[in-house]
């Protein structure tokens, strides 16, 4: 069975830089608070009208395809991970297929929040290993700036997130010293509401003891979205940050160790850990717990904030462009996020 290698990688971040101080115009916060709690100094926001989650994905994908040395016409499957899609449906995969004029190939959308890219990579890995596809495009992209609550009410969430995209082209390789060694996917829905955007949705207040949405009293239909939901600000993400933090610092090290031990490696063998850029304090805690040196962990949340499904491919691409990953290096990708879902992938570059 062949292994799956990353044949090309690309990233795109919007030009518009938003510093912590820029946020002061909209909410009661401070540069000091944000930096101390999250490590974030600035993030990028997409052009409101001219950029979407898909168009940013196209930018990153174009670079990845070029670096893989193939043409867009050779792509035979698309996997698009995002939680901020252009449309509620259809997904960004088909919009990217149209925008890039790709063949009439399959397009799969993955909704696994911060773990979206690693889940998508794992799916792509299976298709390559079985010989089903030869050139899979995997994209992680987010336009969070469009859907956050930028008033003081939403500050615990809004200051964290940023926009951007990353993409890779997956191909088979017979080289036993290269490629994805294993992937490890997990979930625990017990805490699904701890970090969630409830509306629009069909939940009808079924899962929570308290009402999280004002649905209309109509006998049938008209339940998906209501004026009251907008008036009462029920259309934004909710997060219990401390619970997320406590779970993340347990599950990140666990899933990284799982990947290493499945392949008989130690943390000292790692050239680079690319953690999902959730929060600098989480990454530092994980680094300390695993006894990794500074040069073994990639952090760029300071510049881009948390870009959810895009954060791992952006960090991986940046590390590669900086020359921090060479052929044969052992690299671990690891994520934790809403769901909860967590995942890792161990690869030889
Ligand atoms: N600016 C200023 N003050 C703020 C802000 C803000 N942006 N946000 C919250 N506060 C205030 C709160 O209102 C509260 O004030 P009070 O004490 O007067 O009530 C105070 O700061 C402390 O609030 P907490 O929510 O308890 O702050 P905490 O120290 O937990 O930090 C944070 C919040 C950064 C979200 C933290 O919980 C955290 O890092 N959690 C991890 C979650 C995470 O990283 N999520 C990322 C997305 S999910 C993922 O990718 C895994």
mmCIF file of C-alpha atoms and ligand atoms in Angstrom:
data_model
loop_
_atom_site.group_PDB
_atom_site.id
_atom_site.type_symbol
_atom_site.label_atom_id
_atom_site.label_comp_id
_atom_site.label_asym_id
_atom_site.label_seq_id
_atom_site.Cartn_x
_atom_site.Cartn_y
_atom_site.Cartn_z
ATOM 1 C CA UNK A 1 0.000 0.000 0.000
ATOM 2 C CA UNK A 2 1.430 3.462 -0.838
ATOM 3 C CA UNK A 3 1.876 6.167 1.765
ATOM 4 C CA UNK A 4 0.351 9.639 1.461
ATOM 5 C CA UNK A 5 2.728 12.580 1.095
ATOM 6 C CA UNK A 6 2.107 16.296 1.155
ATOM 7 C CA UNK A 7 3.263 17.208 -2.349
ATOM 8 C CA UNK A 8 2.461 20.911 -2.168
ATOM 9 C CA UNK A 9 1.377 23.431 0.450
ATOM 10 C CA UNK A 10 0.030 26.979 0.346
ATOM 11 C CA UNK A 11 -1.469 29.614 2.607
ATOM 12 C CA UNK A 12 -3.331 32.861 2.290
ATOM 13 C CA UNK A 13 -4.067 35.533 4.870
ATOM 14 C CA UNK A 14 -5.988 38.720 4.091
ATOM 15 C CA UNK A 15 -4.034 41.982 3.891
ATOM 16 C CA UNK A 16 -6.183 43.730 6.482
ATOM 17 C CA UNK A 17 -4.304 43.637 9.841
ATOM 18 C CA UNK A 18 -6.418 44.255 12.956
ATOM 19 C CA UNK A 19 -4.372 44.885 16.104
ATOM 20 C CA UNK A 20 -5.718 44.469 19.628
ATOM 21 C CA UNK A 21 -5.846 48.240 19.894
ATOM 22 C CA UNK A 22 -8.000 48.385 16.739
ATOM 23 C CA UNK A 23 -10.639 46.369 18.638
ATOM 24 C CA UNK A 24 -10.944 49.053 21.320
ATOM 25 C CA UNK A 25 -13.180 51.001 18.952
ATOM 26 C CA UNK A 26 -15.854 48.315 19.240
ATOM 27 C CA UNK A 27 -15.579 46.778 22.710
ATOM 28 C CA UNK A 28 -14.247 47.222 26.199
ATOM 29 C CA UNK A 29 -10.984 45.294 26.104
ATOM 30 C CA UNK A 30 -7.240 45.961 26.176
ATOM 31 C CA UNK A 31 -4.092 44.919 24.376
ATOM 32 C CA UNK A 32 -2.701 43.796 27.724
ATOM 33 C CA UNK A 33 -5.676 41.532 28.526
ATOM 34 C CA UNK A 34 -5.666 39.885 25.116
ATOM 35 C CA UNK A 35 -1.899 39.333 24.993
ATOM 36 C CA UNK A 36 -1.703 38.042 28.546
ATOM 37 C CA UNK A 37 -4.581 35.538 28.169
ATOM 38 C CA UNK A 38 -4.120 34.446 24.541
ATOM 39 C CA UNK A 39 -0.746 35.656 23.214
ATOM 40 C CA UNK A 40 -2.515 37.325 20.283
ATOM 41 C CA UNK A 41 -1.165 40.697 19.108
ATOM 42 C CA UNK A 42 -3.046 41.017 15.838
ATOM 43 C CA UNK A 43 -5.151 39.047 13.388
ATOM 44 C CA UNK A 44 -6.206 39.396 9.746
ATOM 45 C CA UNK A 45 -9.761 40.157 8.634
ATOM 46 C CA UNK A 46 -10.969 39.371 5.133
ATOM 47 C CA UNK A 47 -12.205 42.132 2.874
ATOM 48 C CA UNK A 48 -15.888 42.292 3.857
ATOM 49 C CA UNK A 49 -17.308 42.206 0.344
ATOM 50 C CA UNK A 50 -14.590 40.844 -1.915
ATOM 51 C CA UNK A 51 -13.260 37.876 0.045
ATOM 52 C CA UNK A 52 -15.074 34.789 1.269
ATOM 53 C CA UNK A 53 -14.044 31.556 2.957
ATOM 54 C CA UNK A 54 -13.985 29.935 -0.497
ATOM 55 C CA UNK A 55 -12.007 32.679 -2.275
ATOM 56 C CA UNK A 56 -9.333 32.539 0.431
ATOM 57 C CA UNK A 57 -9.288 28.755 0.016
ATOM 58 C CA UNK A 58 -8.774 29.230 -3.722
ATOM 59 C CA UNK A 59 -5.756 31.495 -3.081
ATOM 60 C CA UNK A 60 -4.111 28.911 -0.795
ATOM 61 C CA UNK A 61 -5.030 25.998 -3.086
ATOM 62 C CA UNK A 62 -3.577 27.712 -6.156
ATOM 63 C CA UNK A 63 -0.179 27.959 -4.431
ATOM 64 C CA UNK A 64 -0.354 24.361 -3.132
ATOM 65 C CA UNK A 65 -1.176 23.011 -6.607
ATOM 66 C CA UNK A 66 1.641 24.992 -8.211
ATOM 67 C CA UNK A 67 4.124 23.752 -5.603
ATOM 68 C CA UNK A 68 2.975 20.172 -6.182
ATOM 69 C CA UNK A 69 3.986 20.643 -9.808
ATOM 70 C CA UNK A 70 0.593 19.698 -11.215
ATOM 71 C CA UNK A 71 -2.233 21.554 -12.946
ATOM 72 C CA UNK A 72 -5.641 22.200 -11.343
ATOM 73 C CA UNK A 73 -7.114 19.770 -13.890
ATOM 74 C CA UNK A 74 -5.190 16.919 -12.263
ATOM 75 C CA UNK A 75 -6.937 17.335 -8.884
ATOM 76 C CA UNK A 76 -9.274 14.353 -8.480
ATOM 77 C CA UNK A 77 -10.938 15.054 -5.115
ATOM 78 C CA UNK A 78 -11.622 18.071 -2.878
ATOM 79 C CA UNK A 79 -11.930 18.071 0.923
ATOM 80 C CA UNK A 80 -12.843 21.450 2.405
ATOM 81 C CA UNK A 81 -12.808 22.017 6.181
ATOM 82 C CA UNK A 82 -14.507 25.104 7.617
ATOM 83 C CA UNK A 83 -17.023 26.284 10.204
ATOM 84 C CA UNK A 84 -17.642 29.607 8.467
ATOM 85 C CA UNK A 85 -18.928 28.506 5.052
ATOM 86 C CA UNK A 86 -20.045 30.915 2.329
ATOM 87 C CA UNK A 87 -23.505 29.320 2.343
ATOM 88 C CA UNK A 88 -25.287 27.200 4.944
ATOM 89 C CA UNK A 89 -25.478 24.773 2.035
ATOM 90 C CA UNK A 90 -24.058 23.785 -0.388
ATOM 91 C CA UNK A 91 -20.589 23.626 1.102
ATOM 92 C CA UNK A 92 -17.435 25.463 0.095
ATOM 93 C CA UNK A 93 -16.076 22.386 -1.732
ATOM 94 C CA UNK A 94 -18.368 22.851 -4.730
ATOM 95 C CA UNK A 95 -17.836 26.624 -4.748
ATOM 96 C CA UNK A 96 -14.098 26.028 -4.925
ATOM 97 C CA UNK A 97 -14.583 23.437 -7.677
ATOM 98 C CA UNK A 98 -16.469 26.073 -9.675
ATOM 99 C CA UNK A 99 -14.098 28.950 -8.907
ATOM 100 C CA UNK A 100 -11.017 26.935 -9.870
ATOM 101 C CA UNK A 101 -12.741 25.361 -12.888
ATOM 102 C CA UNK A 102 -11.803 21.880 -11.670
ATOM 103 C CA UNK A 103 -13.173 18.738 -13.297
ATOM 104 C CA UNK A 104 -16.523 17.283 -12.129
ATOM 105 C CA UNK A 105 -14.811 15.593 -9.200
ATOM 106 C CA UNK A 106 -16.119 14.788 -5.729
ATOM 107 C CA UNK A 107 -16.169 17.613 -3.194
ATOM 108 C CA UNK A 108 -16.501 16.783 0.494
ATOM 109 C CA UNK A 109 -17.056 19.348 3.246
ATOM 110 C CA UNK A 110 -15.768 18.637 6.754
ATOM 111 C CA UNK A 111 -17.263 20.366 9.821
ATOM 112 C CA UNK A 112 -15.011 19.464 12.691
ATOM 113 C CA UNK A 113 -14.153 22.941 13.901
ATOM 114 C CA UNK A 114 -10.546 23.292 15.141
ATOM 115 C CA UNK A 115 -9.911 19.630 14.276
ATOM 116 C CA UNK A 116 -11.320 20.079 10.774
ATOM 117 C CA UNK A 117 -8.000 20.060 8.941
ATOM 118 C CA UNK A 118 -6.592 16.963 10.680
ATOM 119 C CA UNK A 119 -9.889 15.120 10.131
ATOM 120 C CA UNK A 120 -9.832 16.178 6.458
ATOM 121 C CA UNK A 121 -6.210 15.079 6.117
ATOM 122 C CA UNK A 122 -7.076 11.706 7.615
ATOM 123 C CA UNK A 123 -9.944 11.197 5.153
ATOM 124 C CA UNK A 124 -7.655 12.149 2.261
ATOM 125 C CA UNK A 125 -4.998 9.766 3.563
ATOM 126 C CA UNK A 126 -7.414 6.830 3.405
ATOM 127 C CA UNK A 127 -8.439 7.623 -0.190
ATOM 128 C CA UNK A 128 -4.792 7.880 -1.305
ATOM 129 C CA UNK A 129 -3.708 4.694 0.496
ATOM 130 C CA UNK A 130 -6.492 2.660 -1.084
ATOM 131 C CA UNK A 131 -5.556 3.974 -4.533
ATOM 132 C CA UNK A 132 -8.912 5.672 -5.084
ATOM 133 C CA UNK A 133 -7.413 9.124 -5.820
ATOM 134 C CA UNK A 134 -3.969 10.447 -6.841
ATOM 135 C CA UNK A 135 -4.159 14.218 -6.231
ATOM 136 C CA UNK A 136 -6.394 15.302 -3.385
ATOM 137 C CA UNK A 137 -6.796 18.958 -2.489
ATOM 138 C CA UNK A 138 -7.350 19.499 1.245
ATOM 139 C CA UNK A 139 -8.302 23.016 2.347
ATOM 140 C CA UNK A 140 -8.905 24.667 5.714
ATOM 141 C CA UNK A 141 -10.342 28.175 5.509
ATOM 142 C CA UNK A 142 -12.272 30.563 7.768
ATOM 143 C CA UNK A 143 -13.849 34.011 7.521
ATOM 144 C CA UNK A 144 -14.679 34.463 11.200
ATOM 145 C CA UNK A 145 -14.735 38.260 11.062
ATOM 146 C CA UNK A 146 -18.148 38.138 9.370
ATOM 147 C CA UNK A 147 -19.966 36.317 12.157
ATOM 148 C CA UNK A 148 -18.579 37.426 15.516
ATOM 149 C CA UNK A 149 -20.129 39.678 18.135
ATOM 150 C CA UNK A 150 -17.842 42.708 18.171
ATOM 151 C CA UNK A 151 -19.633 44.366 21.092
ATOM 152 C CA UNK A 152 -18.356 44.013 24.671
ATOM 153 C CA UNK A 153 -20.906 41.214 25.130
ATOM 154 C CA UNK A 154 -18.968 38.971 22.745
ATOM 155 C CA UNK A 155 -15.418 39.999 23.640
ATOM 156 C CA UNK A 156 -14.384 36.706 25.273
ATOM 157 C CA UNK A 157 -14.811 35.026 21.874
ATOM 158 C CA UNK A 158 -14.279 37.726 19.237
ATOM 159 C CA UNK A 159 -10.779 38.801 20.259
ATOM 160 C CA UNK A 160 -9.483 35.264 19.709
ATOM 161 C CA UNK A 161 -10.462 34.549 16.110
ATOM 162 C CA UNK A 162 -8.989 35.582 12.773
ATOM 163 C CA UNK A 163 -9.394 34.858 9.059
ATOM 164 C CA UNK A 164 -7.196 32.917 6.639
ATOM 165 C CA UNK A 165 -6.716 29.746 4.640
ATOM 166 C CA UNK A 166 -4.257 26.916 4.130
ATOM 167 C CA UNK A 167 -4.205 24.067 1.624
ATOM 168 C CA UNK A 168 -2.233 20.954 0.746
ATOM 169 C CA UNK A 169 -2.100 18.572 -2.193
ATOM 170 C CA UNK A 170 -1.914 14.907 -1.171
ATOM 171 C CA UNK A 171 -0.287 12.331 -3.438
ATOM 172 C CA UNK A 172 0.786 8.689 -3.096
ATOM 173 C CA UNK A 173 4.444 7.811 -2.533
ATOM 174 C CA UNK A 174 6.259 4.470 -2.434
ATOM 175 C CA UNK A 175 9.078 6.012 -0.370
ATOM 176 C CA UNK A 176 8.847 4.258 3.010
ATOM 177 C CA UNK A 177 10.627 7.142 4.732
ATOM 178 C CA UNK A 178 8.082 9.757 3.703
ATOM 179 C CA UNK A 179 4.481 10.667 4.217
ATOM 180 C CA UNK A 180 1.692 10.353 6.755
ATOM 181 C CA UNK A 181 2.564 7.601 9.248
ATOM 182 C CA UNK A 182 -0.758 7.602 11.103
ATOM 183 C CA UNK A 183 -3.745 9.739 12.060
ATOM 184 C CA UNK A 184 -5.756 9.588 15.297
ATOM 185 C CA UNK A 185 -9.278 11.012 15.549
ATOM 186 C CA UNK A 186 -11.365 11.463 18.712
ATOM 187 C CA UNK A 187 -14.570 13.051 19.948
ATOM 188 C CA UNK A 188 -16.597 13.468 23.121
ATOM 189 C CA UNK A 189 -19.971 15.077 22.548
ATOM 190 C CA UNK A 190 -20.688 15.329 26.269
ATOM 191 C CA UNK A 191 -19.498 18.946 26.166
ATOM 192 C CA UNK A 192 -20.895 19.866 22.739
ATOM 193 C CA UNK A 193 -22.490 23.095 24.004
ATOM 194 C CA UNK A 194 -19.355 24.354 25.806
ATOM 195 C CA UNK A 195 -18.071 25.886 22.583
ATOM 196 C CA UNK A 196 -20.869 26.162 20.066
ATOM 197 C CA UNK A 197 -22.977 28.310 17.786
ATOM 198 C CA UNK A 198 -26.533 27.048 18.288
ATOM 199 C CA UNK A 199 -28.363 29.071 15.674
ATOM 200 C CA UNK A 200 -29.449 28.777 12.951
ATOM 201 C CA UNK A 201 -30.287 25.162 13.649
ATOM 202 C CA UNK A 202 -33.044 22.615 14.119
ATOM 203 C CA UNK A 203 -32.389 21.891 17.819
ATOM 204 C CA UNK A 204 -35.688 23.417 19.061
ATOM 205 C CA UNK A 205 -34.007 23.958 22.474
ATOM 206 C CA UNK A 206 -33.901 20.179 22.876
ATOM 207 C CA UNK A 207 -30.376 19.740 24.258
ATOM 208 C CA UNK A 208 -29.991 22.507 26.830
ATOM 209 C CA UNK A 209 -31.880 22.989 30.095
ATOM 210 C CA UNK A 210 -32.184 26.710 29.359
ATOM 211 C CA UNK A 211 -33.618 28.205 26.195
ATOM 212 C CA UNK A 212 -30.869 29.125 23.749
ATOM 213 C CA UNK A 213 -33.120 30.186 20.880
ATOM 214 C CA UNK A 214 -36.398 32.057 20.450
ATOM 215 C CA UNK A 215 -38.256 30.065 17.816
ATOM 216 C CA UNK A 216 -41.490 31.429 16.319
ATOM 217 C CA UNK A 217 -44.780 29.910 17.449
ATOM 218 C CA UNK A 218 -45.714 28.808 13.936
ATOM 219 C CA UNK A 219 -47.410 25.419 13.672
ATOM 220 C CA UNK A 220 -45.002 24.278 11.026
ATOM 221 C CA UNK A 221 -41.820 25.639 9.450
ATOM 222 C CA UNK A 222 -40.372 29.097 10.241
ATOM 223 C CA UNK A 223 -38.338 27.465 12.973
ATOM 224 C CA UNK A 224 -34.859 27.709 11.598
ATOM 225 C CA UNK A 225 -34.278 31.377 12.201
ATOM 226 C CA UNK A 226 -36.378 34.120 13.793
ATOM 227 C CA UNK A 227 -36.244 37.911 14.185
ATOM 228 C CA UNK A 228 -36.064 37.401 17.923
ATOM 229 C CA UNK A 229 -32.869 35.360 17.601
ATOM 230 C CA UNK A 230 -31.218 38.347 15.963
ATOM 231 C CA UNK A 231 -32.670 40.878 18.403
ATOM 232 C CA UNK A 232 -31.512 38.806 21.388
ATOM 233 C CA UNK A 233 -28.043 38.152 19.944
ATOM 234 C CA UNK A 234 -28.575 34.392 19.864
ATOM 235 C CA UNK A 235 -26.693 34.080 16.598
ATOM 236 C CA UNK A 236 -23.134 34.233 17.864
ATOM 237 C CA UNK A 237 -20.709 31.565 19.088
ATOM 238 C CA UNK A 238 -20.736 30.754 22.811
ATOM 239 C CA UNK A 239 -17.725 29.580 24.749
ATOM 240 C CA UNK A 240 -16.945 28.570 28.309
ATOM 241 C CA UNK A 241 -13.255 29.381 27.914
ATOM 242 C CA UNK A 242 -12.008 27.888 31.149
ATOM 243 C CA UNK A 243 -13.619 24.487 30.503
ATOM 244 C CA UNK A 244 -12.139 24.472 27.002
ATOM 245 C CA UNK A 245 -8.728 25.334 28.406
ATOM 246 C CA UNK A 246 -8.782 22.579 31.048
ATOM 247 C CA UNK A 247 -9.796 19.886 28.571
ATOM 248 C CA UNK A 248 -7.411 21.100 25.853
ATOM 249 C CA UNK A 249 -4.304 20.848 28.024
ATOM 250 C CA UNK A 250 -5.155 17.200 28.771
ATOM 251 C CA UNK A 251 -6.215 16.077 25.295
ATOM 252 C CA UNK A 252 -3.457 17.792 23.267
ATOM 253 C CA UNK A 253 -0.572 15.940 24.999
ATOM 254 C CA UNK A 254 -2.581 12.705 25.044
ATOM 255 C CA UNK A 255 -3.212 12.652 21.297
ATOM 256 C CA UNK A 256 0.376 13.707 20.480
ATOM 257 C CA UNK A 257 1.747 10.878 22.638
ATOM 258 C CA UNK A 258 -0.720 8.487 20.997
ATOM 259 C CA UNK A 259 0.677 9.354 17.542
ATOM 260 C CA UNK A 260 4.295 9.052 18.697
ATOM 261 C CA UNK A 261 3.854 5.759 20.505
ATOM 262 C CA UNK A 262 1.848 4.232 17.614
ATOM 263 C CA UNK A 263 4.999 4.687 15.528
ATOM 264 C CA UNK A 264 7.607 3.949 18.242
ATOM 265 C CA UNK A 265 8.900 7.508 18.491
ATOM 266 C CA UNK A 266 9.711 9.716 21.493
ATOM 267 C CA UNK A 267 9.041 13.440 21.867
ATOM 268 C CA UNK A 268 12.797 13.974 21.385
ATOM 269 C CA UNK A 269 12.458 12.570 17.827
ATOM 270 C CA UNK A 270 10.064 15.356 16.842
ATOM 271 C CA UNK A 271 11.467 18.028 14.579
ATOM 272 C CA UNK A 272 8.310 20.095 14.846
ATOM 273 C CA UNK A 273 4.960 20.048 16.597
ATOM 274 C CA UNK A 274 2.322 22.091 14.805
ATOM 275 C CA UNK A 275 -0.480 22.530 17.332
ATOM 276 C CA UNK A 276 -3.787 24.068 16.315
ATOM 277 C CA UNK A 277 -3.288 27.729 17.211
ATOM 278 C CA UNK A 278 -6.034 27.885 19.842
ATOM 279 C CA UNK A 279 -4.328 30.041 22.402
ATOM 280 C CA UNK A 280 -0.612 30.617 23.066
ATOM 281 C CA UNK A 281 -1.037 29.670 26.723
ATOM 282 C CA UNK A 282 -2.475 26.289 25.728
ATOM 283 C CA UNK A 283 0.456 25.639 23.351
ATOM 284 C CA UNK A 284 2.988 26.657 25.999
ATOM 285 C CA UNK A 285 1.345 24.386 28.542
ATOM 286 C CA UNK A 286 1.444 21.463 26.072
ATOM 287 C CA UNK A 287 5.084 22.187 25.228
ATOM 288 C CA UNK A 288 6.015 22.151 28.901
ATOM 289 C CA UNK A 289 4.046 18.982 29.611
ATOM 290 C CA UNK A 290 5.805 17.154 26.754
ATOM 291 C CA UNK A 291 9.232 18.603 27.559
ATOM 292 C CA UNK A 292 9.690 20.083 24.088
ATOM 293 C CA UNK A 293 12.214 22.819 23.251
ATOM 294 C CA UNK A 294 11.038 26.159 21.815
ATOM 295 C CA UNK A 295 12.403 25.221 18.385
ATOM 296 C CA UNK A 296 10.247 22.066 18.366
ATOM 297 C CA UNK A 297 6.928 23.947 18.534
ATOM 298 C CA UNK A 298 5.474 26.265 15.905
ATOM 299 C CA UNK A 299 3.440 29.209 17.177
ATOM 300 C CA UNK A 300 2.066 31.987 14.998
ATOM 301 C CA UNK A 301 -1.172 32.837 16.815
ATOM 302 C CA UNK A 302 0.488 36.130 17.770
ATOM 303 C CA UNK A 303 0.078 37.324 14.155
ATOM 304 C CA UNK A 304 -3.070 35.576 12.973
ATOM 305 C CA UNK A 305 -5.223 34.753 16.007
ATOM 306 C CA UNK A 306 -7.111 31.461 16.017
ATOM 307 C CA UNK A 307 -8.127 30.593 12.451
ATOM 308 C CA UNK A 308 -9.814 27.289 13.410
ATOM 309 C CA UNK A 309 -9.653 24.829 10.461
ATOM 310 C CA UNK A 310 -7.044 27.005 8.744
ATOM 311 C CA UNK A 311 -4.625 27.345 11.640
ATOM 312 C CA UNK A 312 -2.705 24.071 11.163
ATOM 313 C CA UNK A 313 -2.137 24.336 7.380
ATOM 314 C CA UNK A 314 -1.172 28.021 7.773
ATOM 315 C CA UNK A 315 1.337 27.193 10.545
ATOM 316 C CA UNK A 316 2.655 24.185 8.611
ATOM 317 C CA UNK A 317 3.078 26.248 5.451
ATOM 318 C CA UNK A 318 4.808 29.065 7.284
ATOM 319 C CA UNK A 319 7.188 26.637 9.038
ATOM 320 C CA UNK A 320 8.024 25.038 5.681
ATOM 321 C CA UNK A 321 8.574 28.436 4.025
ATOM 322 C CA UNK A 322 10.879 29.414 6.909
ATOM 323 C CA UNK A 323 12.960 26.282 6.253
ATOM 324 C CA UNK A 324 12.055 24.760 9.625
ATOM 325 C CA UNK A 325 10.950 21.496 8.004
ATOM 326 C CA UNK A 326 13.313 19.532 5.767
ATOM 327 C CA UNK A 327 12.806 16.252 3.931
ATOM 328 C CA UNK A 328 12.716 13.338 6.365
ATOM 329 C CA UNK A 329 11.807 15.487 9.414
ATOM 330 C CA UNK A 330 9.258 14.070 11.852
ATOM 331 C CA UNK A 331 6.298 16.458 12.156
ATOM 332 C CA UNK A 332 3.236 16.113 14.364
ATOM 333 C CA UNK A 333 -0.007 17.999 13.711
ATOM 334 C CA UNK A 334 -2.387 18.144 16.678
ATOM 335 C CA UNK A 335 -5.751 19.744 17.311
ATOM 336 C CA UNK A 336 -8.385 20.211 19.952
ATOM 337 C CA UNK A 337 -11.628 22.122 19.690
ATOM 338 C CA UNK A 338 -15.378 22.396 19.742
ATOM 339 C CA UNK A 339 -17.261 19.135 19.877
ATOM 340 C CA UNK A 340 -15.117 18.318 21.708
ATOM 341 C CA UNK A 341 -13.020 16.831 18.950
ATOM 342 C CA UNK A 342 -9.295 16.261 19.012
ATOM 343 C CA UNK A 343 -6.896 14.634 16.581
ATOM 344 C CA UNK A 344 -3.295 14.168 15.508
ATOM 345 C CA UNK A 345 -1.309 13.213 12.441
ATOM 346 C CA UNK A 346 2.305 12.096 12.453
ATOM 347 C CA UNK A 347 4.257 12.500 9.248
ATOM 348 C CA UNK A 348 7.720 12.278 7.779
ATOM 349 C CA UNK A 349 8.156 15.320 5.554
HETATM 350 N N1 LIG B 1 -11.117 41.849 27.262
HETATM 351 C C1 LIG B 1 -11.185 42.212 28.542
HETATM 352 N N2 LIG B 1 -11.800 41.491 29.494
HETATM 353 C C2 LIG B 1 -12.375 40.349 29.107
HETATM 354 C C3 LIG B 1 -12.355 39.897 27.778
HETATM 355 C C4 LIG B 1 -11.709 40.707 26.828
HETATM 356 N N3 LIG B 1 -11.611 40.371 25.551
HETATM 357 N N4 LIG B 1 -13.010 38.726 27.706
HETATM 358 C C5 LIG B 1 -13.418 38.425 28.948
HETATM 359 N N5 LIG B 1 -13.055 39.410 29.799
HETATM 360 C C6 LIG B 1 -13.291 39.509 31.224
HETATM 361 C C7 LIG B 1 -14.489 38.721 31.681
HETATM 362 O O1 LIG B 1 -15.674 39.487 31.518
HETATM 363 C C8 LIG B 1 -14.173 38.488 33.132
HETATM 364 O O2 LIG B 1 -14.459 39.635 33.864
HETATM 365 P P1 LIG B 1 -15.029 39.527 35.373
HETATM 366 O O3 LIG B 1 -13.946 38.811 36.136
HETATM 367 O O4 LIG B 1 -15.215 40.950 35.745
HETATM 368 O O5 LIG B 1 -16.280 38.732 35.253
HETATM 369 C C9 LIG B 1 -12.650 38.318 33.137
HETATM 370 O O6 LIG B 1 -12.191 38.905 31.909
HETATM 371 C C10 LIG B 1 -12.201 36.890 33.191
HETATM 372 O O7 LIG B 1 -12.952 36.139 32.258
HETATM 373 P P2 LIG B 1 -12.670 34.650 31.994
HETATM 374 O O8 LIG B 1 -13.523 34.165 30.872
HETATM 375 O O9 LIG B 1 -12.719 33.912 33.287
HETATM 376 O O10 LIG B 1 -11.174 34.769 31.504
HETATM 377 P P3 LIG B 1 -10.105 33.662 31.344
HETATM 378 O O11 LIG B 1 -8.953 33.943 32.164
HETATM 379 O O12 LIG B 1 -10.698 32.287 31.406
HETATM 380 O O13 LIG B 1 -9.670 33.921 29.842
HETATM 381 C C11 LIG B 1 -9.983 32.903 27.734
HETATM 382 C C12 LIG B 1 -10.596 33.785 28.785
HETATM 383 C C13 LIG B 1 -8.830 33.611 27.084
HETATM 384 C C14 LIG B 1 -11.034 32.633 26.663
HETATM 385 C C15 LIG B 1 -9.511 31.608 28.422
HETATM 386 O O14 LIG B 1 -10.546 31.017 29.132
HETATM 387 C C16 LIG B 1 -8.950 30.646 27.500
HETATM 388 O O15 LIG B 1 -7.849 30.796 27.055
HETATM 389 N N6 LIG B 1 -9.715 29.585 27.217
HETATM 390 C C17 LIG B 1 -9.355 28.605 26.280
HETATM 391 C C18 LIG B 1 -10.332 28.673 25.221
HETATM 392 C C19 LIG B 1 -9.698 28.909 23.940
HETATM 393 O O16 LIG B 1 -8.525 29.014 23.752
HETATM 394 N N7 LIG B 1 -10.533 28.977 22.984
HETATM 395 C C20 LIG B 1 -10.054 29.165 21.691
HETATM 396 C C21 LIG B 1 -11.024 28.706 20.783
HETATM 397 S S1 LIG B 1 -11.372 27.057 21.001
HETATM 398 C C22 LIG B 1 -10.155 26.219 20.417
HETATM 399 O O17 LIG B 1 -9.617 26.591 19.422
HETATM 400 C C23 LIG B 1 -9.726 25.079 21.185
#
